[in-house]
Short mmCIF file of C-alpha atoms in Angstrom, two decimals:
data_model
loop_
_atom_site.label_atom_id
_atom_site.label_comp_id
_atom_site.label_asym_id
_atom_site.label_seq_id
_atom_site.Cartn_x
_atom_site.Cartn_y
_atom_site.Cartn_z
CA UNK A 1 0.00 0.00 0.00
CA UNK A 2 1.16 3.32 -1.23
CA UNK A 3 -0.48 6.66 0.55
CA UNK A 4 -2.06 9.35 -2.14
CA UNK A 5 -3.99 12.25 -1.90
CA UNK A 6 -6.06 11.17 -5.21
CA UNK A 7 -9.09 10.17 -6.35
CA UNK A 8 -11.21 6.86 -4.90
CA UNK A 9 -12.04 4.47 -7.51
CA UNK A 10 -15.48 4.54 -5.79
CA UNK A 11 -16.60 7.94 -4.26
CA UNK A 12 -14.40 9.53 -6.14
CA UNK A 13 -12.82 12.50 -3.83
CA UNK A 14 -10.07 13.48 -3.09
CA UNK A 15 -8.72 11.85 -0.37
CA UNK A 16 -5.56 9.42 1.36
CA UNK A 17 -6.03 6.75 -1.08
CA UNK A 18 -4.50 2.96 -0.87
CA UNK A 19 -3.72 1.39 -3.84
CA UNK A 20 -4.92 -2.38 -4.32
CA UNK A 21 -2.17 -4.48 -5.84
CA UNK A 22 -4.78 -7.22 -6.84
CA UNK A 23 -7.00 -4.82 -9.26
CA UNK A 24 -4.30 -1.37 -9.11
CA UNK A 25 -7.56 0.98 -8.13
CA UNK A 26 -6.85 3.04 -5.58
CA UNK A 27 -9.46 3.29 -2.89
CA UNK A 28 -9.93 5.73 0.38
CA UNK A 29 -9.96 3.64 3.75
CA UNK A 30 -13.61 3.82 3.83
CA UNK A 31 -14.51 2.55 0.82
CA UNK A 32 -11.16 0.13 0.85
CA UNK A 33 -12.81 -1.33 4.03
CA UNK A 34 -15.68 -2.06 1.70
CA UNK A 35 -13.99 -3.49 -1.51
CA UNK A 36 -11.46 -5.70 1.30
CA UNK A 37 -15.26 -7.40 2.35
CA UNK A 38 -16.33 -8.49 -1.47
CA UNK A 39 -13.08 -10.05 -1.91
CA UNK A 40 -13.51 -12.06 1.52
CA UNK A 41 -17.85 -13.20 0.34
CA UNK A 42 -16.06 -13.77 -2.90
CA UNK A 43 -13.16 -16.06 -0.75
CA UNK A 44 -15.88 -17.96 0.93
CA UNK A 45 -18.14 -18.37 -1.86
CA UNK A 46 -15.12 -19.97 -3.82
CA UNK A 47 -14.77 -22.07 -0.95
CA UNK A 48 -18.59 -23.43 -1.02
CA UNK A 49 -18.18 -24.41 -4.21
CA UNK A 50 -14.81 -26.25 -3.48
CA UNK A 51 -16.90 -27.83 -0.78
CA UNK A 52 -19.96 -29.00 -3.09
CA UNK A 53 -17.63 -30.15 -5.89
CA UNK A 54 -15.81 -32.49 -2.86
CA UNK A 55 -18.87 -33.62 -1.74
CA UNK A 56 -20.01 -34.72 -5.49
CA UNK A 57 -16.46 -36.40 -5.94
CA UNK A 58 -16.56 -38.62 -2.61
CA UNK A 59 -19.80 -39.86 -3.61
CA UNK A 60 -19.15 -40.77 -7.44
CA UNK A 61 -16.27 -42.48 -5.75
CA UNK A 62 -18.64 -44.21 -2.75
CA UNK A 63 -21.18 -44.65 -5.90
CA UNK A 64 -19.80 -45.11 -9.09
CA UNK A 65 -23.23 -46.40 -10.51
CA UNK A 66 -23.96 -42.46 -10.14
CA UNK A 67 -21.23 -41.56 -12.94
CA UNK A 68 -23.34 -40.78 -16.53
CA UNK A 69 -21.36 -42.49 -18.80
CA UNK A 70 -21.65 -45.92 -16.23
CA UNK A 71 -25.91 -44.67 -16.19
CA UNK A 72 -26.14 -45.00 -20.40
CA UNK A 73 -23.93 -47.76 -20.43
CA UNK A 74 -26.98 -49.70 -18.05
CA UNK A 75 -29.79 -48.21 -19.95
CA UNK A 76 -28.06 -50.19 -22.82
CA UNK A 77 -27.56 -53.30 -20.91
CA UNK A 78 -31.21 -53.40 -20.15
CA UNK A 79 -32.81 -52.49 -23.61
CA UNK A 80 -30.36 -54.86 -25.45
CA UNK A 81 -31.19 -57.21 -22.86
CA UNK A 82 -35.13 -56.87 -23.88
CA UNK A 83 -34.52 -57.03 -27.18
CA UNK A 84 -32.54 -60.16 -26.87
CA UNK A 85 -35.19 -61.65 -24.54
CA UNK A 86 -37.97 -60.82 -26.80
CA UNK A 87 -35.85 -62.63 -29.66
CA UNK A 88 -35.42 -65.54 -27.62
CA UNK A 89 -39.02 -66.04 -26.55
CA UNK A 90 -39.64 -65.75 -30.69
CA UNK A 91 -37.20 -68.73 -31.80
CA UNK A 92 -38.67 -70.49 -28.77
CA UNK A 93 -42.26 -70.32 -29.44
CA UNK A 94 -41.02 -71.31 -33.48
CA UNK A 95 -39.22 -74.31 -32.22
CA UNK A 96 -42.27 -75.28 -29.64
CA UNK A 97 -44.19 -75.17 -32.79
CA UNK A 98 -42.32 -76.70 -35.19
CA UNK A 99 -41.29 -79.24 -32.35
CA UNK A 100 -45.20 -80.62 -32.05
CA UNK A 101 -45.42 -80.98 -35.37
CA UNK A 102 -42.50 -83.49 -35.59
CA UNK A 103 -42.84 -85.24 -32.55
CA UNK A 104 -46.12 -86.05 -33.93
CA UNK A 105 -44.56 -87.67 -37.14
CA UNK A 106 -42.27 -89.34 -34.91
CA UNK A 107 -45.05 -91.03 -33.08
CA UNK A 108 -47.20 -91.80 -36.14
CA UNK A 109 -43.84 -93.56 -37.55
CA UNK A 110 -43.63 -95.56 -33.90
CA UNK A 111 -47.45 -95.99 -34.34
CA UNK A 112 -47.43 -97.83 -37.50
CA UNK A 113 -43.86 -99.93 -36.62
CA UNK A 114 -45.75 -101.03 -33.55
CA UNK A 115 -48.34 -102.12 -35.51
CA UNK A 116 -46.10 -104.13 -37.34
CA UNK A 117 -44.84 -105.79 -34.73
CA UNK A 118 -48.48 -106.94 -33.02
CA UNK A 119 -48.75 -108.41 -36.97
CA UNK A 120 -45.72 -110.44 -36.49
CA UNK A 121 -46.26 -111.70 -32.90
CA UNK A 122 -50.01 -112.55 -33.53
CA UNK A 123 -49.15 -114.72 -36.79
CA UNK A 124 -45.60 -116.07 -34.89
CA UNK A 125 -44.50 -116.18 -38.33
CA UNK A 126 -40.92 -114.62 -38.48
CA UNK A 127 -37.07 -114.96 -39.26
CA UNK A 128 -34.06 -113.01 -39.61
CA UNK A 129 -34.83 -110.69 -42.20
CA UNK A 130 -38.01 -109.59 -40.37
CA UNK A 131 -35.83 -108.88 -36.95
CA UNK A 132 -33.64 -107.16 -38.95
CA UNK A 133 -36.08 -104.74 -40.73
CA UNK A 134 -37.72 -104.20 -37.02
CA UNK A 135 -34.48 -103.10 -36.09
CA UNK A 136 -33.08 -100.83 -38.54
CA UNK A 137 -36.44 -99.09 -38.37
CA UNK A 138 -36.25 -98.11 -34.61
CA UNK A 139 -32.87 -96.93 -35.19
CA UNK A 140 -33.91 -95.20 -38.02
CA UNK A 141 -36.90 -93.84 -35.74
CA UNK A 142 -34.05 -93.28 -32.87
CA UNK A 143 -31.82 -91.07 -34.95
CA UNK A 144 -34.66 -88.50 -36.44
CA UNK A 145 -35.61 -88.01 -33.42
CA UNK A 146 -32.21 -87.84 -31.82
CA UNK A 147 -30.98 -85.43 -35.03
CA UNK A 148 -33.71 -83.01 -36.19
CA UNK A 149 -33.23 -81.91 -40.13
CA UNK A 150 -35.58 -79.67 -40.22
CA UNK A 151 -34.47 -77.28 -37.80
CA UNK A 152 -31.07 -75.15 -36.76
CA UNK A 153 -29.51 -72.57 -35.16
CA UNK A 154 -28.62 -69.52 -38.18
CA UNK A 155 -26.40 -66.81 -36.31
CA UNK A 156 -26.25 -63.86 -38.39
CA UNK A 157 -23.21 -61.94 -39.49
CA UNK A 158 -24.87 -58.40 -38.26
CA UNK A 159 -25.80 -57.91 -34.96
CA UNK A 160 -29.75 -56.83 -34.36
CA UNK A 161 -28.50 -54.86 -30.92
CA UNK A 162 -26.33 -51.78 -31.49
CA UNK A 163 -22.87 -52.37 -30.06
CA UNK A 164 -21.04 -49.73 -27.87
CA UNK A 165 -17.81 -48.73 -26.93
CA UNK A 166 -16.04 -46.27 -24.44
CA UNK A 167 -13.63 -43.91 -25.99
CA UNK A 168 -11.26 -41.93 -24.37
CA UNK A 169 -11.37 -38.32 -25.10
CA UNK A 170 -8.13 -37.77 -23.43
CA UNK A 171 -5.39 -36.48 -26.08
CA UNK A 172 -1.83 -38.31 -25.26
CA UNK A 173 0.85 -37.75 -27.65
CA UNK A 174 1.57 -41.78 -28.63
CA UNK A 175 4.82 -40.95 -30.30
CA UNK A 176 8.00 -41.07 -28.66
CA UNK A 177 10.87 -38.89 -29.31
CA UNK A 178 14.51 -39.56 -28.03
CA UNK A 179 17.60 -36.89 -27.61
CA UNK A 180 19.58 -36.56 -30.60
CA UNK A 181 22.70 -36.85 -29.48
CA UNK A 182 23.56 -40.56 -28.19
CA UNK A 183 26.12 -42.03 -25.58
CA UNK A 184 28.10 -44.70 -26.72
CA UNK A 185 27.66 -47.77 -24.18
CA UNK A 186 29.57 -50.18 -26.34
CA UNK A 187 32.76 -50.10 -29.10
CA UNK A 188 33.87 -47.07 -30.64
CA UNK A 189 37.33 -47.68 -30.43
CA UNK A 190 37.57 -48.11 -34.04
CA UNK A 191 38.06 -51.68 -36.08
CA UNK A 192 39.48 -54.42 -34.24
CA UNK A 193 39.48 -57.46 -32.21
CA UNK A 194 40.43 -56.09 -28.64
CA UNK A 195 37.34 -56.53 -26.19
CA UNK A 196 36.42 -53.20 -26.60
CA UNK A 197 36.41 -53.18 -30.23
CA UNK A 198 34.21 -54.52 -33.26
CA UNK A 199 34.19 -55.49 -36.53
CA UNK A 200 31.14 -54.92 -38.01
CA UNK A 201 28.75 -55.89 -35.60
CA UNK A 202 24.97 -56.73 -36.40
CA UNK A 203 22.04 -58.42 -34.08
CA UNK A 204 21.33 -57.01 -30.50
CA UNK A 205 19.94 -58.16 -28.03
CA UNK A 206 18.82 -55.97 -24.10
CA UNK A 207 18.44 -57.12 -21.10
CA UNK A 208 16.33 -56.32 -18.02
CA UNK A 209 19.62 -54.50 -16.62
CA UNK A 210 20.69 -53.34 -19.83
CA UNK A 211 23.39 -55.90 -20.27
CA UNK A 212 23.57 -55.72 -23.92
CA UNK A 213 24.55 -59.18 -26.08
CA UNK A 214 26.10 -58.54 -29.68
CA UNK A 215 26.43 -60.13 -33.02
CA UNK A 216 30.18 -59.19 -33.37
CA UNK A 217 30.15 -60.64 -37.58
CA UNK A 218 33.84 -60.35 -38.31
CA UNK A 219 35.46 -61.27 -35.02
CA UNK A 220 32.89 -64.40 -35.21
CA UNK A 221 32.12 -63.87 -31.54
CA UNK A 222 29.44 -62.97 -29.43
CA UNK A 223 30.27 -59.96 -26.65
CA UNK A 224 28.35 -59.30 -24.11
CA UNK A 225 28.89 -55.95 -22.29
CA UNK A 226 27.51 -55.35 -18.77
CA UNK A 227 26.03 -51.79 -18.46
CA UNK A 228 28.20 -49.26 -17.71
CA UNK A 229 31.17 -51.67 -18.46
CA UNK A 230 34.22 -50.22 -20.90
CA UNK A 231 34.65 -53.81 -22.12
CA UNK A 232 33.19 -57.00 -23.30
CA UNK A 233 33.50 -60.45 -22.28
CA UNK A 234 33.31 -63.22 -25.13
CA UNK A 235 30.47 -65.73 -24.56
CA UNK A 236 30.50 -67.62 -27.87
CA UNK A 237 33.23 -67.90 -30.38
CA UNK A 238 37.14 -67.64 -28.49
CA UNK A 239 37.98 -70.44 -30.61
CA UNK A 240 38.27 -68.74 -34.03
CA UNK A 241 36.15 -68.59 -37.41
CA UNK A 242 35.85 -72.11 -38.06
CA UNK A 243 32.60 -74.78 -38.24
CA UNK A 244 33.66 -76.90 -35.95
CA UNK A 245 31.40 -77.34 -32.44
CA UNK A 246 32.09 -74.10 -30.16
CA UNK A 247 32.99 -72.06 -33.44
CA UNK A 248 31.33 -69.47 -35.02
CA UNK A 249 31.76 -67.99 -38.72
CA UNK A 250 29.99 -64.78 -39.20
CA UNK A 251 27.07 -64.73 -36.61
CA UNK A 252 24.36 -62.41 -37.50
CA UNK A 253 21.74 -62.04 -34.96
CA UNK A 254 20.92 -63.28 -31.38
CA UNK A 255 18.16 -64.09 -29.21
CA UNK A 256 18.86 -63.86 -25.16
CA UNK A 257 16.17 -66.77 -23.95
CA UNK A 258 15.67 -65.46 -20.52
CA UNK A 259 13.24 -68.17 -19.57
CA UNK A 260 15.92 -70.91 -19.54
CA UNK A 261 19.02 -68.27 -19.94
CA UNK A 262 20.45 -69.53 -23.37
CA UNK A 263 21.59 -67.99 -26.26
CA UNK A 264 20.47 -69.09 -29.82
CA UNK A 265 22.52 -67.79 -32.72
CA UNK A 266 22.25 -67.40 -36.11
CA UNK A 267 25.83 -68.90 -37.55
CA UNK A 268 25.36 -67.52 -40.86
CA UNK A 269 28.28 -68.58 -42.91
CA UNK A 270 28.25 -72.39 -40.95
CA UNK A 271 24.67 -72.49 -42.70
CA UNK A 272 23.21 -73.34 -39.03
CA UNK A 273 21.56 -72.30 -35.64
CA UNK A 274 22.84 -73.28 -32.40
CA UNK A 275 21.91 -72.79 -29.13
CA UNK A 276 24.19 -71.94 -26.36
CA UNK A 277 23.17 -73.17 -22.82
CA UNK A 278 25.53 -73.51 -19.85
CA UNK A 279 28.60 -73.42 -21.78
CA UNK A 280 27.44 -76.06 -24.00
CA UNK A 281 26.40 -75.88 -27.66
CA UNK A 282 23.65 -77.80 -29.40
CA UNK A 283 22.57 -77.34 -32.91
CA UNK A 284 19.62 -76.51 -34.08
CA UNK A 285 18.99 -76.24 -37.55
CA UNK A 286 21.20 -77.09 -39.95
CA UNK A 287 22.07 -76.82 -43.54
CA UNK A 288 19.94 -73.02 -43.88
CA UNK A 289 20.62 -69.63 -45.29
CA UNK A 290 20.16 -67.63 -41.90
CA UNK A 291 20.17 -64.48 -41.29
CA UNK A 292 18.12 -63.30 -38.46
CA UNK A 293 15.94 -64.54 -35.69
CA UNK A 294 12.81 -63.93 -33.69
CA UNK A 295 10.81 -65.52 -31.14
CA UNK A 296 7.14 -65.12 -30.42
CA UNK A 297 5.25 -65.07 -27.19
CA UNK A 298 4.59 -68.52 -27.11
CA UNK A 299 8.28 -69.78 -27.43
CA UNK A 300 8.15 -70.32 -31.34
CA UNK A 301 11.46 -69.87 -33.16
CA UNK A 302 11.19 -68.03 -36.56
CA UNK A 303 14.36 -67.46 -38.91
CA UNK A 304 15.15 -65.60 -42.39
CA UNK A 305 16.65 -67.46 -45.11
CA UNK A 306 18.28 -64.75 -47.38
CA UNK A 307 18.96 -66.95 -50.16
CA UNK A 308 15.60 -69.16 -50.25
CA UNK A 309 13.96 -65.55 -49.78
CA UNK A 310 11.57 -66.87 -47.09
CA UNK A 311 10.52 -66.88 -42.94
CA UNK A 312 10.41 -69.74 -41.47
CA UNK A 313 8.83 -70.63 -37.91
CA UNK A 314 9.86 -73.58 -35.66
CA UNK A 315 8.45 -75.35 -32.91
CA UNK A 316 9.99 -75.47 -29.80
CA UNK A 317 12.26 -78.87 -29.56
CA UNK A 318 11.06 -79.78 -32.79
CA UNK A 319 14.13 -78.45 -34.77
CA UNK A 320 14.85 -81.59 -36.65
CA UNK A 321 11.74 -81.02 -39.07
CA UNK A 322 11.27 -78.41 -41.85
CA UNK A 323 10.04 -76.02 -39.86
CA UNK A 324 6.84 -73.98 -41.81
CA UNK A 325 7.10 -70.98 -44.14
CA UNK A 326 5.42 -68.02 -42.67
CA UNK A 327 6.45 -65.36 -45.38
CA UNK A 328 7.85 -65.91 -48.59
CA UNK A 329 8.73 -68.89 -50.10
CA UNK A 330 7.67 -68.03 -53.68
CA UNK A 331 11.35 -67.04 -55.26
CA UNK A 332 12.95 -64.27 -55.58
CA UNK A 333 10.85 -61.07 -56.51
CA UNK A 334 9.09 -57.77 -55.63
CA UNK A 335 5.73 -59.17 -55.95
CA UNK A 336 3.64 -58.80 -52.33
CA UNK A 337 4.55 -62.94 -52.06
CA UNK A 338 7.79 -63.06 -52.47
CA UNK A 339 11.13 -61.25 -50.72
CA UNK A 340 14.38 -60.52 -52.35
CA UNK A 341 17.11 -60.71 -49.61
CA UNK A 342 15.39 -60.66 -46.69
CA UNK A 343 17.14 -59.68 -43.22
CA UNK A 344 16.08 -59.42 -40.04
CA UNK A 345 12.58 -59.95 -38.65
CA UNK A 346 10.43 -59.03 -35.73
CA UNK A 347 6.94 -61.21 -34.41
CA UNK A 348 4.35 -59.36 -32.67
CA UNK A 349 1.50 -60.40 -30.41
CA UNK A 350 -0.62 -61.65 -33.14
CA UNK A 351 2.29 -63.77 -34.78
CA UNK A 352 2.78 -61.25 -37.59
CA UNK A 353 6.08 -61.39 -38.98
CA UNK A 354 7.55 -57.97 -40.47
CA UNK A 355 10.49 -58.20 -42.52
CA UNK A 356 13.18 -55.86 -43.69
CA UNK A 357 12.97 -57.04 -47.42
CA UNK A 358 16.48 -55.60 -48.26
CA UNK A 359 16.56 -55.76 -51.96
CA UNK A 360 13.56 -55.09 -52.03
CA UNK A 361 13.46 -51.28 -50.11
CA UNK A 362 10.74 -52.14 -48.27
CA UNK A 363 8.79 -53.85 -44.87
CA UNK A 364 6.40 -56.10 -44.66
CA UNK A 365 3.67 -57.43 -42.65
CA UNK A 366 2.93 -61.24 -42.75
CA UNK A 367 -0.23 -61.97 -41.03
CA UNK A 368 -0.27 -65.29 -39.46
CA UNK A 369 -1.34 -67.70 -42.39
CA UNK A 370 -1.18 -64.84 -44.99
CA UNK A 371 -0.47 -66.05 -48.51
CA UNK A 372 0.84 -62.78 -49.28
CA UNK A 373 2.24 -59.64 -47.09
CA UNK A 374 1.48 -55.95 -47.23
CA UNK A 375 3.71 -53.04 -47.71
CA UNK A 376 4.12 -51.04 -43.91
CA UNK A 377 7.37 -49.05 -44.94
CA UNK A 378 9.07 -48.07 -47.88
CA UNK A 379 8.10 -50.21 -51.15
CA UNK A 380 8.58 -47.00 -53.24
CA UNK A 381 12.00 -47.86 -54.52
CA UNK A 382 15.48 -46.87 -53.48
CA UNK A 383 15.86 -43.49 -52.28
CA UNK A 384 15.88 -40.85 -49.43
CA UNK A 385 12.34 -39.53 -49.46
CA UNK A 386 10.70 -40.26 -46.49
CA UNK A 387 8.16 -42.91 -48.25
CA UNK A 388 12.08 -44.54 -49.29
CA UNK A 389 14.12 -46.65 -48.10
CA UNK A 390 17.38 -47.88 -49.01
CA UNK A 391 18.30 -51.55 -47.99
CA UNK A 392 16.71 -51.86 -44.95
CA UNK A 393 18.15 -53.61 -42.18
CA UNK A 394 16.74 -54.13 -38.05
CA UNK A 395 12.99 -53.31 -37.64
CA UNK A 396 11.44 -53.82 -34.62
CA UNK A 397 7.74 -52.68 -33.35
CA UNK A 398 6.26 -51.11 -30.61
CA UNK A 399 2.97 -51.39 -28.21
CA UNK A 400 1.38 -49.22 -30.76
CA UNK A 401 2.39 -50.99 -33.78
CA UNK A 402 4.68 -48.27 -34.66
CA UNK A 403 7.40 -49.57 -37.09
CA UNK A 404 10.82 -48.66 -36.85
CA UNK A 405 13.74 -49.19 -39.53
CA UNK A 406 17.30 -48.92 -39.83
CA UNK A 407 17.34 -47.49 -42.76
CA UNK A 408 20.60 -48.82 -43.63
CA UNK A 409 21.90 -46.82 -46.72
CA UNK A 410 20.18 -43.51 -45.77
CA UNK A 411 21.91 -44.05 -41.97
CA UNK A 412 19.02 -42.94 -40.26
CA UNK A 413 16.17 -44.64 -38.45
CA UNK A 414 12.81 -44.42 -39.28
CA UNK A 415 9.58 -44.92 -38.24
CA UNK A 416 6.53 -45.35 -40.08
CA UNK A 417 2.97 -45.67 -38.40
CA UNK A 418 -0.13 -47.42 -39.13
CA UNK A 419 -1.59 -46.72 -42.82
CA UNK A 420 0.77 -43.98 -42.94
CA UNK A 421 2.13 -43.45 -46.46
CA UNK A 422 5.20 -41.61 -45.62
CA UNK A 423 7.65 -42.45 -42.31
CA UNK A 424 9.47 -39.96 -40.47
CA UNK A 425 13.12 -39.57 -38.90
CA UNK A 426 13.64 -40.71 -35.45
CA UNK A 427 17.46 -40.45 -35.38
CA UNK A 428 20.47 -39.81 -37.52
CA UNK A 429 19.24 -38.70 -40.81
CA UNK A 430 22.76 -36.41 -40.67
CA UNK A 431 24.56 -37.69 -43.14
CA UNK A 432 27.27 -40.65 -43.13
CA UNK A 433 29.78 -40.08 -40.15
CA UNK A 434 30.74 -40.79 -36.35
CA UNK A 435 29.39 -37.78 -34.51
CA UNK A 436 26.68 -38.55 -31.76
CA UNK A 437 24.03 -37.44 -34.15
CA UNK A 438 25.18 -39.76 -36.92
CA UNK A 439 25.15 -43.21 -38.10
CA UNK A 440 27.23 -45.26 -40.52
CA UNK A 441 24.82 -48.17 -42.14
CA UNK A 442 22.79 -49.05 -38.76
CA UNK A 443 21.78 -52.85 -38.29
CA UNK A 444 20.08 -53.92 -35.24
CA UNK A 445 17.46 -52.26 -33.13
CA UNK A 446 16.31 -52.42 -30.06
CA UNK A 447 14.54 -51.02 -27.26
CA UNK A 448 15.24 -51.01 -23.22
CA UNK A 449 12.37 -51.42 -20.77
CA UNK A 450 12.49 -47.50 -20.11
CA UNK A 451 12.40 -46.96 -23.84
CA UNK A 452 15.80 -45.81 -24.79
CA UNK A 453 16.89 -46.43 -28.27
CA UNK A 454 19.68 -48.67 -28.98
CA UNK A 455 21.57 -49.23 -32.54
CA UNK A 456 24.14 -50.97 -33.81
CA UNK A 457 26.11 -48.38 -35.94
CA UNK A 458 27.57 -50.96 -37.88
CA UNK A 459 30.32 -49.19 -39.64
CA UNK A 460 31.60 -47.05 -36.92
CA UNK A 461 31.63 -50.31 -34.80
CA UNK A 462 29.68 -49.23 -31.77
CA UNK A 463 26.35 -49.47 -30.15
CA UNK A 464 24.83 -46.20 -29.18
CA UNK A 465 22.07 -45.31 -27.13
CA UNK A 466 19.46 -42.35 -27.43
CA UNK A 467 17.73 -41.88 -24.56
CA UNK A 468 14.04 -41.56 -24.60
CA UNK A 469 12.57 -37.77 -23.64
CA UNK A 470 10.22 -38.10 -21.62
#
């Protein structure tokens, strides 16, 4: 409060005025005494309604069946449930019908066999043939009545009740963004064999503590580096690049089994899978083209063969068998049933299988027992654009069924969303180099379980990690 000989906002004379800070009018102390007793009904009157709009929240909470939405939802309950009751009673009161009408046949038919039979036992003249025909009649007899053909159950394809659904109104952003500028958590000490180096590595795999396993191709080993660690330690493949049991030659991608803490590998250039449990090696499928790996919810083990240009999905402990073609399998080609080169692979929930159909610059979408696929990313030739791709490598996708890419050639990863004709950059997309906000021909992908971004940046022989903004 300032003190003015001016003018009151209200009488207005000329007198020792205060100034309000809340609505700057200046006010003598009379009048000020007055405007201070509004704001303090206007206090309390908030406060009332505070108190009422409590009240009306603890008792939607004590009664939810008070809430609107929860009051329409049972006024359609009970009218579908009248309608379907009044539908019922109809088909009832036709089958009733219908029902008297044939059991009445039925019994004339039992009339006139029993007829038949008096006949026989009053003349005592009879043999096998006549047995049999008694028989075959009263089974006959039995099975109409037993099996109805005049009458069934026809569901139709539209419903007669109108169906309802609850839809948020709530507006959450569903796409995820990530800093663009990663941390290197693995490699990038250039081209080599030392346990802190790479050479070309490809498949990833994350753990629950973000113990990441890698694909290390030309060192035909498989690393796996504890977080936070400034080294790896070789789990598969100190023995050199030969074909011989516990050697690898050019592994490709990984899966980390948590259930039963194995590692299954796809030895690309030994033509095989093995599996790598408790130091020893079993393996799995031989004599096949692999390239990369998945595994669905329910333990099945799918595979890529690059060079038979199909997906292939195993059984669990039933690798001795053929397996089954889930994609592919129709020679080379850009039609939407074939592949051309196709790398690594990803299984959702349903047991779709999306594919990074190299050659082809495009993903797609397998449904399970599709006899063809559908174009979710790229498919619109080599190139740059962002409905492009240019030999696609890791895809993986999330609880959304948001699609991501390493879009190998363009060194950027991409993500492309349902029905969406173009894709858009999630990271890199700087050109070709080693600065944290570039790539160098990306292969795998994957995700922690807080969301960060991890990517093998194949030719800078590192993994890096963009962390998720949340």
């Amino acid at each position: 409060m300032t003190n003015n000989k001016t003018q009151c906002c209200i009488c207005n004379k000329d007198k020792i005025t205060y100034l309000c800070e809340g609505c700057l009018q200046n006010f003598c102390l009379l009048d000020l005494i007055e405007h201070r007793q509004i704001l303090i009904e206007e206090l309390h009157h908030i406060i009332d309604n505070y108190d009422q709009f409590k009240q009306r929240i603890d008792e939607q909470k004590e009664n939810p069946e008070s809430f609107s939405l929860i009051e329409q939802i049972n006024q359609w309950e009970r009218s579908s449930i009248e309608i379907i009751e009044q539908k019922a009673r109809e088909c009832r009161e036709i089958v009733f019908k219908s029902s008297k009408t044939y059991l009445n046949d039925i019994e004339k038919k039992l009339n006139g066999l029993n007829e038949q039979i008096k006949q026989i036992q009053e003349e005592n003249e009879f043999n096998e043939i006549n047995l049999d025909y008694l028989r075959n009649e009263l089974i006959k007899i039995r099975q109409e009545l037993n099996n109805p053909s005049n009458m069934s159950i026809q569901q139709e394809s539209q419903p007669f009740i109108n169906e309802i659904s609850v839809i948020s109104l709530e507006k959450k952003s569903k796409f995820n963004k990530w800093k663009q500028n990663a941390i290197t958590v693995a490699g990038g000490n250039g081209f080599g064999q030392k346990l802190n180096q790479f050479k070309y590595p490809c498949g990833i795999s994350i753990d629950e503590k973000k113990n990441i396993v890698i694909a290390d191709f030309e060192n035909h080993r498989i690393l796996e580096w504890k977080c936070n660690e400034e080294e790896g330690e070789i789990i598969v493949g100190e023995n050199g690049q030969e074909n011989r049991m516990y050697q690898l030659n050019h592994p490709t991608d990984i899966i980390v089994d948590q259930q039963n803490h194995s590692i299954i590998i796809a030895d690309c250039w030994n033509r095989r899978v093995i599996q790598w449990l408790n130091e020893d090696q079993q393996i799995l499928i031989e004599d096949i083209d692999c390239f990369a790996l998945a595994m669905d919810k329910n333990g099945f083990l799918y595979i890529s063969d690059y060079k038979k240009n199909e997906v292939r999905r195993w059984e669990i402990g039933k690798y001795n068998n053929e397996g089954i073609i889930v994609a592919g399998g129709n020679g080379q080609g850009n039609q939407l049933n074939q592949l051309n080169l196709p790398a690594y692979i990803f299984v959702d929930e349903d047991q779709s299988v999306f594919i990074s159909d190299r050659n082809n610059n495009r993903v797609m979408k397998w449904r399970k027992d599709a006899k063809e696929g559908i174009v979710v990313a790229g498919g619109n030739g080599q190139g740059k654009d962002l409905n492009q791709l240019s030999y696609p490598r890791g895809v993986i996708v999330d609880d959304l069924g948001q699609i991501y890419v390493a879009d190998w050639g363009n060194h950027r990863i991409m993500r492309w969303c349902d029905g969406e004709e173009e894709g858009e950059i999630v990271v890199g997309g700087n050109g070709k180099g080693n600065q944290p906000n570039q790539l160098n021909n990306p292969y795998g992908l994957s995700f922690d379980n807080d969301g960060n971004l991890y990517i093998v940046d194949g030719w800078n022989h590192r993994i890096q990690k963009f962390d998720i903004v949340l």
